[in-house]
Short mmCIF file of N, CA and C in Angstrom, two decimals:
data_model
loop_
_atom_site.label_atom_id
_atom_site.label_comp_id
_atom_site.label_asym_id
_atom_site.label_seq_id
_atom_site.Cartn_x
_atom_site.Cartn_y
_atom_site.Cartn_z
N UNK Z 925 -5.64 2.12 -3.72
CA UNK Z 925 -4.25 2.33 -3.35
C UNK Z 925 -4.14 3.11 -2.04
N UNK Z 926 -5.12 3.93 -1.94
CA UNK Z 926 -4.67 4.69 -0.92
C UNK Z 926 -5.16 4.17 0.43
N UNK Z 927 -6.05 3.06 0.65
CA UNK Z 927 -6.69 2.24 1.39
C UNK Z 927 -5.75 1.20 1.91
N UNK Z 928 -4.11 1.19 1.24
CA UNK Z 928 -3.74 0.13 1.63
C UNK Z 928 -2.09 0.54 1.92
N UNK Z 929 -2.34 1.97 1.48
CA UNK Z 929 -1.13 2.66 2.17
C UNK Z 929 -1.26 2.73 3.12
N UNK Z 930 -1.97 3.33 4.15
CA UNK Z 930 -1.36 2.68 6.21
C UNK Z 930 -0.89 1.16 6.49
N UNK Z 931 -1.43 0.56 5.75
CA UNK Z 931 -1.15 -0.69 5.72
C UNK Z 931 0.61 -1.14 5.52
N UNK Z 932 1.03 -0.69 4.29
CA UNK Z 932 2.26 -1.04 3.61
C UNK Z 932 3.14 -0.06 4.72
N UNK Z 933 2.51 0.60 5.21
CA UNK Z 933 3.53 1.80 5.83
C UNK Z 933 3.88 0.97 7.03
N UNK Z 934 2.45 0.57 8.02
CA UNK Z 934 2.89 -0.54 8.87
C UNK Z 934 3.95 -1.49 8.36
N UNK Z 935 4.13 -2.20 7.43
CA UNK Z 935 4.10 -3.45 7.20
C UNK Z 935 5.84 -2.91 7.03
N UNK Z 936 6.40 -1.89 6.41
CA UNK Z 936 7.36 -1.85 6.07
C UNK Z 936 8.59 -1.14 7.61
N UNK Z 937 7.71 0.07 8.56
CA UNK Z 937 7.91 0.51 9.46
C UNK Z 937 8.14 -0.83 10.34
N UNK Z 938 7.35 -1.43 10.92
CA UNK Z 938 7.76 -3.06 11.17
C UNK Z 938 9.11 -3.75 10.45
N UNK Z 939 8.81 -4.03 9.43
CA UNK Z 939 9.68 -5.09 9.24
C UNK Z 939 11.34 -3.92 9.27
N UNK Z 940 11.32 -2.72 8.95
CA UNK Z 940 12.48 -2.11 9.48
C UNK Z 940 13.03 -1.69 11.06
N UNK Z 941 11.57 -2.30 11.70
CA UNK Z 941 12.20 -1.91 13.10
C UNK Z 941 12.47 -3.14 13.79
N UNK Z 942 12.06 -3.97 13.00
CA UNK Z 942 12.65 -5.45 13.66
C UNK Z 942 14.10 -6.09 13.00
N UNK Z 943 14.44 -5.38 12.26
CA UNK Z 943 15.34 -5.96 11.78
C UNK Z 943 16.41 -5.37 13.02
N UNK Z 944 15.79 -4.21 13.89
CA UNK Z 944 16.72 -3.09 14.45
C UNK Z 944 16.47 -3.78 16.15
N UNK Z 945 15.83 -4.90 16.12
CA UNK Z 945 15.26 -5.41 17.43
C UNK Z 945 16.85 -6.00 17.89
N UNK Z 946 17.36 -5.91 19.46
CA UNK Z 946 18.05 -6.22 19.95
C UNK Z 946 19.47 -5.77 20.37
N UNK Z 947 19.72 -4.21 19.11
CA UNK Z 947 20.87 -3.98 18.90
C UNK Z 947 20.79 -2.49 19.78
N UNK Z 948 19.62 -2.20 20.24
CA UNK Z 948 19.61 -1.03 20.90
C UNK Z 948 19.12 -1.24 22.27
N UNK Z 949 18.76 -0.50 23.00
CA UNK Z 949 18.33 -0.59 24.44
C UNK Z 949 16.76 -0.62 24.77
N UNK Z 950 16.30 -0.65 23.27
CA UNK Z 950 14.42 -1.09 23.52
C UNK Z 950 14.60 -1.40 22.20
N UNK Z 951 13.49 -2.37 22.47
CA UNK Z 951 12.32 -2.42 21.02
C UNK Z 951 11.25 -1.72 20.97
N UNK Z 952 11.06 -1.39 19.65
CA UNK Z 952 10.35 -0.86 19.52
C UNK Z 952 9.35 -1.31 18.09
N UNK Z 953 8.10 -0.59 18.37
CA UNK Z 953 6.88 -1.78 17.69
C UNK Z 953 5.76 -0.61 17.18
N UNK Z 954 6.26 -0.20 16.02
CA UNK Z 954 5.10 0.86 15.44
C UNK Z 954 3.81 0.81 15.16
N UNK Z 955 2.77 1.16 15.45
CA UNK Z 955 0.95 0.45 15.58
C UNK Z 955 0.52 1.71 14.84
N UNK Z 956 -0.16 1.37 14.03
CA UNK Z 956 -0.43 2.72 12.53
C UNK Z 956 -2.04 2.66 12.87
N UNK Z 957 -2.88 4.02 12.71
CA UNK Z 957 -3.90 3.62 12.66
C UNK Z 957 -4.68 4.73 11.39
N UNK Z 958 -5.73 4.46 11.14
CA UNK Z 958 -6.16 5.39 10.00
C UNK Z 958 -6.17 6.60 10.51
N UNK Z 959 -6.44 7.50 9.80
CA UNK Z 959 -6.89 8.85 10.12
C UNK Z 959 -8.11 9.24 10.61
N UNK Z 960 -7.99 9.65 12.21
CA UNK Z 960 -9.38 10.09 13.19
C UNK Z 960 -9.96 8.34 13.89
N UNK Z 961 -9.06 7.47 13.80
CA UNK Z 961 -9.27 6.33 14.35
C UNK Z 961 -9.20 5.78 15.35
N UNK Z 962 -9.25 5.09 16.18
CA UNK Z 962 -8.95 4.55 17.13
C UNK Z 962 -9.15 2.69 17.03
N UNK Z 963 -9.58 2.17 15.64
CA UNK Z 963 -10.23 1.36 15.29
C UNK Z 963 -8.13 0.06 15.05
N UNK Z 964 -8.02 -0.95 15.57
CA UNK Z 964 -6.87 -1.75 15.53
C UNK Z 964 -6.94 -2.36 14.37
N UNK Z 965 -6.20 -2.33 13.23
CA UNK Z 965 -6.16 -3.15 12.29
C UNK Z 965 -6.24 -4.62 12.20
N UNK Z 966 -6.69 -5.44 11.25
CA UNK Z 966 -5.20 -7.18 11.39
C UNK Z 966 -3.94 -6.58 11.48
N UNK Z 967 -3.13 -6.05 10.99
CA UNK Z 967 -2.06 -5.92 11.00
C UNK Z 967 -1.81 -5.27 12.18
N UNK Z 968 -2.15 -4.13 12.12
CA UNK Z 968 -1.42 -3.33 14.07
C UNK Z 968 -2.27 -4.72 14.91
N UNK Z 969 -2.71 -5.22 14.54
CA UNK Z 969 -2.96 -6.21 15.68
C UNK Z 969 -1.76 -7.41 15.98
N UNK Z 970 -1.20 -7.87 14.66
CA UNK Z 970 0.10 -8.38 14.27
C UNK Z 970 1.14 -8.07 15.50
N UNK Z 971 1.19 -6.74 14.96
CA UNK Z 971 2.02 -5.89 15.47
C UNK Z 971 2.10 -5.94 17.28
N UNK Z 972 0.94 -6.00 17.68
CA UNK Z 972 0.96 -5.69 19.27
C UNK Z 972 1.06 -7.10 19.64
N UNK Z 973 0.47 -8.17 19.22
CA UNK Z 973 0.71 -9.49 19.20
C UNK Z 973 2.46 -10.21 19.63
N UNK Z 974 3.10 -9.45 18.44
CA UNK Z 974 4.48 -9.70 18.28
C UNK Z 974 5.15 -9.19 19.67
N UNK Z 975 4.94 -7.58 20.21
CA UNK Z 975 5.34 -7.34 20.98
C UNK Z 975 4.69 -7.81 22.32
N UNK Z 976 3.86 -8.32 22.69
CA UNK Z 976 3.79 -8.98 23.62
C UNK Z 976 4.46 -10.22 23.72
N UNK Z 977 4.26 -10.92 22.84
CA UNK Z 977 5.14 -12.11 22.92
C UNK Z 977 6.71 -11.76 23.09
N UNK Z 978 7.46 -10.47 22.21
CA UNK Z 978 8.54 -10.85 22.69
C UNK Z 978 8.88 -9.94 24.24
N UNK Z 979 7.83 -9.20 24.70
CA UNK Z 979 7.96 -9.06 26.13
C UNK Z 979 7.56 -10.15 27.57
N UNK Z 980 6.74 -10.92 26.70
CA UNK Z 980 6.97 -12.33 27.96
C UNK Z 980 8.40 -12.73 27.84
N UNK Z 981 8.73 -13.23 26.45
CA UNK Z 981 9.77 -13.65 26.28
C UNK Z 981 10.94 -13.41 27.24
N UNK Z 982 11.12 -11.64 26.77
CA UNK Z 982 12.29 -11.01 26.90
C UNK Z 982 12.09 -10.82 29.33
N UNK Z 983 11.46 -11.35 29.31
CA UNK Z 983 10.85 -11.06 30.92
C UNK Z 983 10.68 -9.57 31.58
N UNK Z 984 10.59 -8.39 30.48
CA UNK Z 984 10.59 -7.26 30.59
C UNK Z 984 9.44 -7.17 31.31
N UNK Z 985 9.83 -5.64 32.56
CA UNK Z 985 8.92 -5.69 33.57
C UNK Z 985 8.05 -4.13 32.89
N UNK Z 986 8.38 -3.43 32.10
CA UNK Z 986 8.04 -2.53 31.94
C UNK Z 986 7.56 -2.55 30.31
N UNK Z 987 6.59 -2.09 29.70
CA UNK Z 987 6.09 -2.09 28.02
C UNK Z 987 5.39 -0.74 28.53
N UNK Z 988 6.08 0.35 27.57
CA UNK Z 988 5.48 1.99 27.35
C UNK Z 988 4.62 1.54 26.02
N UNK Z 989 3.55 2.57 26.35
CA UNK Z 989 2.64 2.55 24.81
C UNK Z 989 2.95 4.19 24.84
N UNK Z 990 3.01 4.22 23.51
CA UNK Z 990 3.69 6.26 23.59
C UNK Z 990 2.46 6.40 22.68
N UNK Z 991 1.51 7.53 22.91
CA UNK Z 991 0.87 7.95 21.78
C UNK Z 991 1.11 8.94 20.96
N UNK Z 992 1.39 9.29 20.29
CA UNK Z 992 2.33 10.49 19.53
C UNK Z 992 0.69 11.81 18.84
N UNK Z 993 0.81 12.41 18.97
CA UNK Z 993 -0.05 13.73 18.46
C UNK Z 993 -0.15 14.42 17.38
N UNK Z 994 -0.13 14.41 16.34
CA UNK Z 994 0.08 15.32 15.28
C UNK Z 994 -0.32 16.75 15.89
N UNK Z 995 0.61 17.75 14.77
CA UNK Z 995 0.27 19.52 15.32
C UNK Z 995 -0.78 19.71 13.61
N UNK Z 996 -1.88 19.67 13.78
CA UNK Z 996 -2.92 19.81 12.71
C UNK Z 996 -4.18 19.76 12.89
N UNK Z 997 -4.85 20.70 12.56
CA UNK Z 997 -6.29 21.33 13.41
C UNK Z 997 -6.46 21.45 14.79
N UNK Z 998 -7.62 20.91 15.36
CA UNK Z 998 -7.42 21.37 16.86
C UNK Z 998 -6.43 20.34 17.60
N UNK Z 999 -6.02 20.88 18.41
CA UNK Z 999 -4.79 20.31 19.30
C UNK Z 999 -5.18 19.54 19.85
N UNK Z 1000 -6.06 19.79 20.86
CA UNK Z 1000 -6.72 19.51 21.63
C UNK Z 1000 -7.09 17.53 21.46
N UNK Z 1001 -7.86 18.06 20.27
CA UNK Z 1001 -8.52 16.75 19.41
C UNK Z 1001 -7.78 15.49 19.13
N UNK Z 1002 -6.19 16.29 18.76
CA UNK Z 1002 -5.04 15.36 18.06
C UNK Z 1002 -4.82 14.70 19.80
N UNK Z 1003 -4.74 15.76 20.24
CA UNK Z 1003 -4.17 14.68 21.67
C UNK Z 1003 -5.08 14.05 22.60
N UNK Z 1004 -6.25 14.39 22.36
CA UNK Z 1004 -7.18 12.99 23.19
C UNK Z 1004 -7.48 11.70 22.30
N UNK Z 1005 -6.87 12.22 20.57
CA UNK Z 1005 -6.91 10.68 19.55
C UNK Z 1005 -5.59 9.67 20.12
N UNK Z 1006 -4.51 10.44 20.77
CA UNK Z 1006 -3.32 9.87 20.73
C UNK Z 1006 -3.55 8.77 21.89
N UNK Z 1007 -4.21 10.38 23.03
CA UNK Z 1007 -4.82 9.16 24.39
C UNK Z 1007 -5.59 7.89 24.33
N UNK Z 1008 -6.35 7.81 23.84
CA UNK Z 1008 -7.13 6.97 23.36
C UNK Z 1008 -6.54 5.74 22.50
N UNK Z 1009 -5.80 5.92 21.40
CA UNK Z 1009 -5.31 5.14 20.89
C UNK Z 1009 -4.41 4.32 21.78
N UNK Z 1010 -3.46 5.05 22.69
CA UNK Z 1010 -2.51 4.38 23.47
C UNK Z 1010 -3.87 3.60 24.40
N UNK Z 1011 -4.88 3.83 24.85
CA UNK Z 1011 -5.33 3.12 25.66
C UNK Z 1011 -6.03 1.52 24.72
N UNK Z 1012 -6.39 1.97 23.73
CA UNK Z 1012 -6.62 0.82 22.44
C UNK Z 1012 -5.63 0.13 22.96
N UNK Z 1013 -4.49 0.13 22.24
CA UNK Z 1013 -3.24 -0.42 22.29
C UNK Z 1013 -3.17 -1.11 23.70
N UNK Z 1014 -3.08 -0.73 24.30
CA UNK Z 1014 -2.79 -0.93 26.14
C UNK Z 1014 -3.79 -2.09 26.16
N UNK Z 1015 -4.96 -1.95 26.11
CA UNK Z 1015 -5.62 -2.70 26.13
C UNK Z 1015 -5.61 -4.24 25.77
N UNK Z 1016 -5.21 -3.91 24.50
CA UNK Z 1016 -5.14 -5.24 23.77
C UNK Z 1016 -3.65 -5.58 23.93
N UNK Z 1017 -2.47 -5.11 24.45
CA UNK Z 1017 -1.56 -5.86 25.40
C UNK Z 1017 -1.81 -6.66 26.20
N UNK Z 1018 -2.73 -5.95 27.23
CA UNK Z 1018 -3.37 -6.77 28.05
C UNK Z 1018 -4.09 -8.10 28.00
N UNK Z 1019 -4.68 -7.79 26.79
CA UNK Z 1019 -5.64 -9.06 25.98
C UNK Z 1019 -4.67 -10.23 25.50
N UNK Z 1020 -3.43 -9.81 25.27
CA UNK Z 1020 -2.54 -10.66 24.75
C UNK Z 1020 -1.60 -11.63 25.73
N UNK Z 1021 -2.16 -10.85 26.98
CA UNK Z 1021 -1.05 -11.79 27.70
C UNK Z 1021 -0.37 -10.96 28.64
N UNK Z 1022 -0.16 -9.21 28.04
CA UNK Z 1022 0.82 -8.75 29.34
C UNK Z 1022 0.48 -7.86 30.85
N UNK Z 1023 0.77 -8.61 31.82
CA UNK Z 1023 -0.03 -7.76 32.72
C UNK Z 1023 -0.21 -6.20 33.12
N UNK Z 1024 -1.65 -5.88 33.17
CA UNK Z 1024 -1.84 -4.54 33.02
C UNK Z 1024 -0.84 -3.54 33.86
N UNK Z 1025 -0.48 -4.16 34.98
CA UNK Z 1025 0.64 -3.31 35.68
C UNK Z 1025 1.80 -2.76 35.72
N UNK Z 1026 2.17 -3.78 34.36
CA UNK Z 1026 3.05 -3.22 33.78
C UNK Z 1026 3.34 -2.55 32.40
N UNK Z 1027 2.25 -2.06 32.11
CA UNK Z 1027 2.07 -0.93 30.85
C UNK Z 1027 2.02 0.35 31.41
N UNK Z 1028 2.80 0.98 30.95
CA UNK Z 1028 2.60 2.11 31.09
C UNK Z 1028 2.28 3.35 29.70
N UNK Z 1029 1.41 4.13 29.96
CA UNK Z 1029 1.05 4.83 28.82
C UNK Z 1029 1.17 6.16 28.87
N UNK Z 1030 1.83 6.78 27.43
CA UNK Z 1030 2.90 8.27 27.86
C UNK Z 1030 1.77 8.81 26.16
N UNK Z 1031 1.57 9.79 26.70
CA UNK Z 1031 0.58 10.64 25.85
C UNK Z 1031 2.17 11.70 24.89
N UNK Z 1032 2.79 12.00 23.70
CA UNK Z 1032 3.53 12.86 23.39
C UNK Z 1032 2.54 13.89 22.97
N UNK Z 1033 3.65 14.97 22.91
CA UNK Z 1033 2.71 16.35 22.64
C UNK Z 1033 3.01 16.44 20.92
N UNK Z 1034 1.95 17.33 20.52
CA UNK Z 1034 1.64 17.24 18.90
C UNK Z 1034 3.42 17.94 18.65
N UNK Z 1035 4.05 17.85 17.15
CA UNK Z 1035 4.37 17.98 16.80
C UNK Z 1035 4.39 19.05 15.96
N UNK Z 1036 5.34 20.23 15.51
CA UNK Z 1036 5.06 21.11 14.64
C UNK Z 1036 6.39 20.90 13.16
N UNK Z 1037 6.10 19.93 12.93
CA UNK Z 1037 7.05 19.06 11.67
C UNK Z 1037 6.62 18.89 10.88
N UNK Z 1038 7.23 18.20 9.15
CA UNK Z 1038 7.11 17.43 8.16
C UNK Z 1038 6.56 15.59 8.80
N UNK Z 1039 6.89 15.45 9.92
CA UNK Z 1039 6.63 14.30 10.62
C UNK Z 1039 5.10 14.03 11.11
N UNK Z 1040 4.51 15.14 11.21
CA UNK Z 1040 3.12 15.27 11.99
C UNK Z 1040 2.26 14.48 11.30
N UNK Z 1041 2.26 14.38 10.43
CA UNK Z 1041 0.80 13.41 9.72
C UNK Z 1041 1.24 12.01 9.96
N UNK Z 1042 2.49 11.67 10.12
CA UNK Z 1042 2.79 10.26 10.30
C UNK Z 1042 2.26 10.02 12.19
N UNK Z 1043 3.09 11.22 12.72
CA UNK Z 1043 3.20 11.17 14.19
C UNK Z 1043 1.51 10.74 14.51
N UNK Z 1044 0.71 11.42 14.19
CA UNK Z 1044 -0.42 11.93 13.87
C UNK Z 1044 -1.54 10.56 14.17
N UNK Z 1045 -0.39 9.61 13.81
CA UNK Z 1045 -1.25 8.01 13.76
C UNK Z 1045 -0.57 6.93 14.07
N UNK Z 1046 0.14 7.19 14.85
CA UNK Z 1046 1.20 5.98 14.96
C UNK Z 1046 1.18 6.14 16.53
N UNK Z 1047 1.00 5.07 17.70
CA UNK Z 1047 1.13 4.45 18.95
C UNK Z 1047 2.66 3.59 18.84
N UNK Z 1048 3.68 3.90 19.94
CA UNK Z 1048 4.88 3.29 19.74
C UNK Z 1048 4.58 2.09 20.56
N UNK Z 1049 4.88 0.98 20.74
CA UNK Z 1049 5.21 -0.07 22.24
C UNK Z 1049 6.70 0.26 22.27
N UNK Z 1050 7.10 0.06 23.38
CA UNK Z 1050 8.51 0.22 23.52
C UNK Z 1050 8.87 -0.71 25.04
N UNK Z 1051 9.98 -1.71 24.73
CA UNK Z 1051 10.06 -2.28 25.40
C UNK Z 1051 11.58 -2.60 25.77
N UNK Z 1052 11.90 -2.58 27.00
CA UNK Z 1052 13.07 -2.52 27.47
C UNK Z 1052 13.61 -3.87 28.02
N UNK Z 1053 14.24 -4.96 27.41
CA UNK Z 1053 14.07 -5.84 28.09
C UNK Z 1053 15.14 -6.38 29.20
N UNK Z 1054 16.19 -5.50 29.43
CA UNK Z 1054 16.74 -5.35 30.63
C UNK Z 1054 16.69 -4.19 31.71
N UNK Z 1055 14.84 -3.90 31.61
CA UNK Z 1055 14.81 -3.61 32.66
C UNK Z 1055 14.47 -4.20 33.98
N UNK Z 1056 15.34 -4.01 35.00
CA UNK Z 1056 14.96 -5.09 35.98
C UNK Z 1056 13.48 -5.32 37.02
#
């Protein structure tokens, strides 16, 4: 069970943020990864898949990968996992189709919340598709 909770968390974080696709001023595309990982799921692979496609689509010139930090043990640690992960991510945008020049990748600082263990593992895409 507990092997397949990041999983369901993706799966449900997704399907609630797509339902939310279009009605705001980005999309946005949650990429979950285990704990101390940097390793892309099938599913966060899904996930980055989807958002590339709908950034060709959408002809968006700009796709942020945000890496988010948890505030838990060394700091330090949490935020070169976040770096890293956003560069995972980035990467395999790239692999998918979107050109590297237009990714940009935003490192957030750890968190001192009830949120941090989620923050902790989660890479955002965020995509604006009227930006010009």
């Amino acid at each position: 069970m507990m092997r397949r909770l990041p999983v369901m968390l993706s799966v449900c974080a997704f399907a609630g943020l797509t339902a939310c696709t279009g009605t705001g001023d980005r999309d946005r595309y949650p990429v979950f990864f285990e704990p101390a990982s940097t390793s892309i799921s099938p599913t966060a692979q899904s996930i980055i898949d989807k958002a590339a496609s709908d950034a060709r689509a959408s002809h968006a010139k700009v796709v942020e990968v945000i890496g988010h930090a948890g505030a838990r043990g060394d700091l330090s640690t949490d935020e070169m996992l976040s770096v890293e992960r956003a560069k995972v991510v980035a990467a395999a945008l790239t692999k998918a189709g979107i050109d590297g020049a237009q990714i940009t990748q935003i490192a957030r600082p750890p968190k001192n919340n009830e949120d941090a263990r989620v923050a902790s593992r989660v890479v955002t895409i965020e995509i604006d598709p009227s930006t010009p």
